[in-house]
Coordinates of C-alpha atoms in Angstrom, one line a residue:
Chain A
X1 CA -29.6 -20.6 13.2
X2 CA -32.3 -17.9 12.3
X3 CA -30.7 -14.6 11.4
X4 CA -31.7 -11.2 12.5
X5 CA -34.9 -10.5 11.8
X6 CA -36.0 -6.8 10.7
X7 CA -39.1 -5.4 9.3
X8 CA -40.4 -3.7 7.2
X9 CA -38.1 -4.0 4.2
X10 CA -38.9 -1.1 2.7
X11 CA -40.8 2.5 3.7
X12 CA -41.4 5.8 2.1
X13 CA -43.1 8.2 4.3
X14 CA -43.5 12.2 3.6
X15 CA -42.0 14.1 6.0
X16 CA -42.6 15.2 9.4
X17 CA -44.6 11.7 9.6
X18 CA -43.5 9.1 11.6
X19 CA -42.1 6.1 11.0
X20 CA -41.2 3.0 12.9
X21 CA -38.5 -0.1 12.7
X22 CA -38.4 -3.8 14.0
X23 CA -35.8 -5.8 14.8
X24 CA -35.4 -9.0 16.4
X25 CA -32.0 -10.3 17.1
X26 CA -30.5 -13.8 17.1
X27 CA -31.8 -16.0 19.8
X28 CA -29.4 -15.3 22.8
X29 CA -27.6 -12.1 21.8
X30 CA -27.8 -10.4 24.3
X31 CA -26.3 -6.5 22.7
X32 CA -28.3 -5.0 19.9
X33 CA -26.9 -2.5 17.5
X34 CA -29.0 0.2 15.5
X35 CA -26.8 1.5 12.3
X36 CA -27.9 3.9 10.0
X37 CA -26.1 3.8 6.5
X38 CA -26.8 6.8 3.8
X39 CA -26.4 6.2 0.4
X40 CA -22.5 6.0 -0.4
X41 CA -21.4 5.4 3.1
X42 CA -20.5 3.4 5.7
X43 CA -23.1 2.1 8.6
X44 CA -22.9 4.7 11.4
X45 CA -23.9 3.5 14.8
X46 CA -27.4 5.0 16.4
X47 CA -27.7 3.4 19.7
X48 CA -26.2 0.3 21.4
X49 CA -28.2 -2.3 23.5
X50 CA -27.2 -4.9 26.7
X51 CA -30.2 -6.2 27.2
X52 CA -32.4 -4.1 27.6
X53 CA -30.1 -0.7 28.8
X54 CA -28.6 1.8 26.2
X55 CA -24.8 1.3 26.0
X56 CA -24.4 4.2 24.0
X57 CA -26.6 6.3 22.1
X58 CA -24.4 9.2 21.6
X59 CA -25.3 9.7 18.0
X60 CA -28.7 9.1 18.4
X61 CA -30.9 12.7 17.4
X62 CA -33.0 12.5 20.2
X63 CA -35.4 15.4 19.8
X64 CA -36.8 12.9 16.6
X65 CA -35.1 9.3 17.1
X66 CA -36.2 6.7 19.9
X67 CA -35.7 3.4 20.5
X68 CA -36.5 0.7 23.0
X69 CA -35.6 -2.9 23.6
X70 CA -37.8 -3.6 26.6
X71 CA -38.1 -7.2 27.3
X72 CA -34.2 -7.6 26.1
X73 CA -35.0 -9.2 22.9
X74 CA -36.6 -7.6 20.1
X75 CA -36.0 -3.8 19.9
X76 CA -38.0 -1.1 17.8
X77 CA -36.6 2.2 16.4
X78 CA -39.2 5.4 15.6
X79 CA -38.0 8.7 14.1
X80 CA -40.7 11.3 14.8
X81 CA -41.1 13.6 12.3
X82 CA -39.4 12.4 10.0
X83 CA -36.8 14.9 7.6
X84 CA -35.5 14.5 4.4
X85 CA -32.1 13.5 5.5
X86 CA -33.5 10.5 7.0
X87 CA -33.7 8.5 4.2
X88 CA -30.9 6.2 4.7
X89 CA -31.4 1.9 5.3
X90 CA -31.5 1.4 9.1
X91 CA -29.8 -2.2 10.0
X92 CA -29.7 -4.0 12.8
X93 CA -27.3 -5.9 14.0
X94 CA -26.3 -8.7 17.5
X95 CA -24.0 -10.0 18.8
X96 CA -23.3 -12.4 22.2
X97 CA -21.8 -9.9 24.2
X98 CA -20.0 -6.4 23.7
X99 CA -16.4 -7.1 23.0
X100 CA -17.5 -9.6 20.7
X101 CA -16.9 -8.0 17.2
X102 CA -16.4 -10.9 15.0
X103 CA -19.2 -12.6 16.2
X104 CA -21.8 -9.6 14.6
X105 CA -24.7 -10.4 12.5
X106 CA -26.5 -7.9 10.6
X107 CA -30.1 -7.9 9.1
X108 CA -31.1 -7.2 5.9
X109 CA -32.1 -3.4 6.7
X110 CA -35.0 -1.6 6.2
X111 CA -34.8 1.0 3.1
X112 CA -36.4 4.2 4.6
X113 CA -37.3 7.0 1.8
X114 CA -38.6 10.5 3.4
X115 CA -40.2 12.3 0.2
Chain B
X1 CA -14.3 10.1 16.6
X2 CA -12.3 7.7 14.5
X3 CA -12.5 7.4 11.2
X4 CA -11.4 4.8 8.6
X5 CA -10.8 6.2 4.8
X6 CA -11.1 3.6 2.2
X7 CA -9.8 3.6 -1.0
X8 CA -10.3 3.6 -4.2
X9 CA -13.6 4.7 -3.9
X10 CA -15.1 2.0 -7.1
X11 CA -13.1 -0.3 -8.8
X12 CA -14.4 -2.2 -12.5
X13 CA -12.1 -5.3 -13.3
X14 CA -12.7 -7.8 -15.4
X15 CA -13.4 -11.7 -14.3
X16 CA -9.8 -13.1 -12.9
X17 CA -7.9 -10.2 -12.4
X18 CA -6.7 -9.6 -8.9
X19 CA -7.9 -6.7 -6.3
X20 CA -6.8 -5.0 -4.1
X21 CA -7.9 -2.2 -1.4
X22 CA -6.6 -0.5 1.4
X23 CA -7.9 1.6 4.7
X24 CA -6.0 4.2 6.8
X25 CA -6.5 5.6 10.1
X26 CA -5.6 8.4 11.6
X27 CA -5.9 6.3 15.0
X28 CA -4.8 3.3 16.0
X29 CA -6.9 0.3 15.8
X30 CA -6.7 -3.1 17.8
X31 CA -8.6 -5.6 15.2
X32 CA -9.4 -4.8 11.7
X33 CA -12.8 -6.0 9.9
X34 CA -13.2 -6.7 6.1
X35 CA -17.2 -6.7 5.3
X36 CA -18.6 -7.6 2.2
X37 CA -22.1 -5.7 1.3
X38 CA -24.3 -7.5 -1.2
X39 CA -27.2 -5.3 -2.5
X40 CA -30.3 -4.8 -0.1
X41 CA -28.4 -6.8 2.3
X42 CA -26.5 -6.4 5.4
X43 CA -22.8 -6.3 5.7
X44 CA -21.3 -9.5 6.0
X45 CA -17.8 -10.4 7.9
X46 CA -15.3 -11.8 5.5
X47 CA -12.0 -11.1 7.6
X48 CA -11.4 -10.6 11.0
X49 CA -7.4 -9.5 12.1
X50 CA -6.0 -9.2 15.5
X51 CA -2.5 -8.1 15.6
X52 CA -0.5 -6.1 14.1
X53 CA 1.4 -7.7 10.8
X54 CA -1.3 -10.4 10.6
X55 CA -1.8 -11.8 7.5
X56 CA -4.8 -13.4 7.3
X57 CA -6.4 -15.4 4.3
X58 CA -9.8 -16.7 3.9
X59 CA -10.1 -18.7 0.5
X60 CA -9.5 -16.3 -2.5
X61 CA -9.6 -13.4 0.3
X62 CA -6.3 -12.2 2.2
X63 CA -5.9 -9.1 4.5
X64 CA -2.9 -8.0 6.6
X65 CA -3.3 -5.7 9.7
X66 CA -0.4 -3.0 9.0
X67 CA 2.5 -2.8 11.2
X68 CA 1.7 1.2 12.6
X69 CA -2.1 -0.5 13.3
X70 CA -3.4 2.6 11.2
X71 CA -4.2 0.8 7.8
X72 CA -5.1 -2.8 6.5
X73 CA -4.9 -4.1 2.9
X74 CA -7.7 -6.7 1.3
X75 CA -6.7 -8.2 -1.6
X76 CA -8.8 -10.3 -3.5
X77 CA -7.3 -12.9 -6.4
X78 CA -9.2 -14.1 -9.4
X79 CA -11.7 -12.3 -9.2
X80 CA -15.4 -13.8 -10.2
X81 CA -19.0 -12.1 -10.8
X82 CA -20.3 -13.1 -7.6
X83 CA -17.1 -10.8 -5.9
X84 CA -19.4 -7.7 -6.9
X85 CA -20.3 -6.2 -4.2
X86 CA -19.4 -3.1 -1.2
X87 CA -16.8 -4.0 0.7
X88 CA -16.0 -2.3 3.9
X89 CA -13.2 -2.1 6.2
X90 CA -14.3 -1.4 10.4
X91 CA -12.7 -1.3 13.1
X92 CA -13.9 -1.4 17.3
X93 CA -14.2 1.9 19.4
X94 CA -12.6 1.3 22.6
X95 CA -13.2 2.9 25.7
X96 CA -11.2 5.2 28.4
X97 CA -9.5 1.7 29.2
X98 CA -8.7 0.5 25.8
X99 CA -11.6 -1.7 25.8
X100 CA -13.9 -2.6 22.8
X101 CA -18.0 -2.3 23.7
X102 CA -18.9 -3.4 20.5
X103 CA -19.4 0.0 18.5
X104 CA -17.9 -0.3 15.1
X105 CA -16.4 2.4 13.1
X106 CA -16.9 1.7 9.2
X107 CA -14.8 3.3 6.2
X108 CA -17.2 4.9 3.3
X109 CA -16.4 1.4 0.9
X110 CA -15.6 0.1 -2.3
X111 CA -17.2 -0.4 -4.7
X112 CA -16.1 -3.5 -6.6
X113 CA -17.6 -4.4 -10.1
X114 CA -16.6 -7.3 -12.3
X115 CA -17.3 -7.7 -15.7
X116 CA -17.3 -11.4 -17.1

């Protein structure tokens, strides 16, 4: 079966530009993750997907994040403006349903640099 | 929220020896995951464990879920070049009613590099 797709693999953008992310999951998963990992840690979660409502996007900074999934399938994720601190590699990741933690796929990531 | 510490922080072995790591909690957890993180990839599950005292292997991988279900062990034996690599431990949030929702918490990682 096709992984998760995600696109572009790599960006630098100067800041306060925007900047946007693509993701599209594994046919059928129907709860899409948005992680964010910084260099020399763990992925942290951004927001969480079921179809196409927000499970939780509690750690989401929502005066410059965004993100959508609006046909339940493919989602994107925008940061406008950009800072600094925002250079991490955004992955995405799917699974079947919610509870459903060992049956997570990650994509490769997109390396975001902010200069 | 929760969070997992990892440690050691890097490990450099040579080819064969054994590993091992460990992660602690200062919450309980109700499954343990062992991800492997190969460079300008995405983390990959190596080990999933759902009750506490599991010991679980998966070829030259084995991890045990600890008894208090605030730490898990990995332990890798033999160790080859293709074992190089992050490896993170993660673990489910869980709601009011003790229910996962899918959010994973990860530990900051090792960093495992073997020289041949």
């Amino acid at each position: 079966e096709a992984g998760v797709a995600q696109s572009p693999r790599y960006k630098i953008i100067e800041k306060r530009q925007s900047v946007a992310f693509w993701c599209n999951p594994i046919s059928g998963h129907a709860t899409l993750y948005w992680y964010q990992q910084i260099l020399g840690q763990g992925p942290k979660l951004l927001i969480q997907f079921q179809n196409n409502g927000v499970v939780d996007d509690s750690q989401l900074p929502k005066d410059r994040f965004s993100a959508e999934r609006l046909k339940g399938v493919d989602s994107t994720l925008k940061i406008q403006p950009a800072k600094l601190e925002d250079s991490a590699v955004y992955l995405c990741a799917s699974s079947l349903g919610t509870g459903l933690v060992n049956g997570y796929t990650f994509g490769s990531g997109t390396r975001l640099t902010v200069v | 929220g929760q969070q997992l510490n990892q440690s050691p922080q890097s490990m450099f072995i040579q080819e064969g020896e054994d590993v091992s790591m460990n992660c602690t909690s200062s919450s309980i957890f109700n499954t343990w995951l062992w991800y492997k993180q190969d460079p300008g990839e995405g983390p990959v599950l190596l080990i999933a464990l759902y009750k506490a005292g599991e010991l679980t292997s998966n070829g030259r991988l084995t991890a045990q879920f600890g008894i208090t279900r605030k730490d898990s062990f990995l332990n890798i034996s033999a160790s080859i070049p293709s074992d190089v690599g992050i490896y993170f431990c993660a673990g489910p949030e869980v709601n009011a009613g003790g229910t996962s929702y899918g959010k994973l918490t990860f530990g900051q990682g090792t960093i495992l590099t073997v020289h041949p």
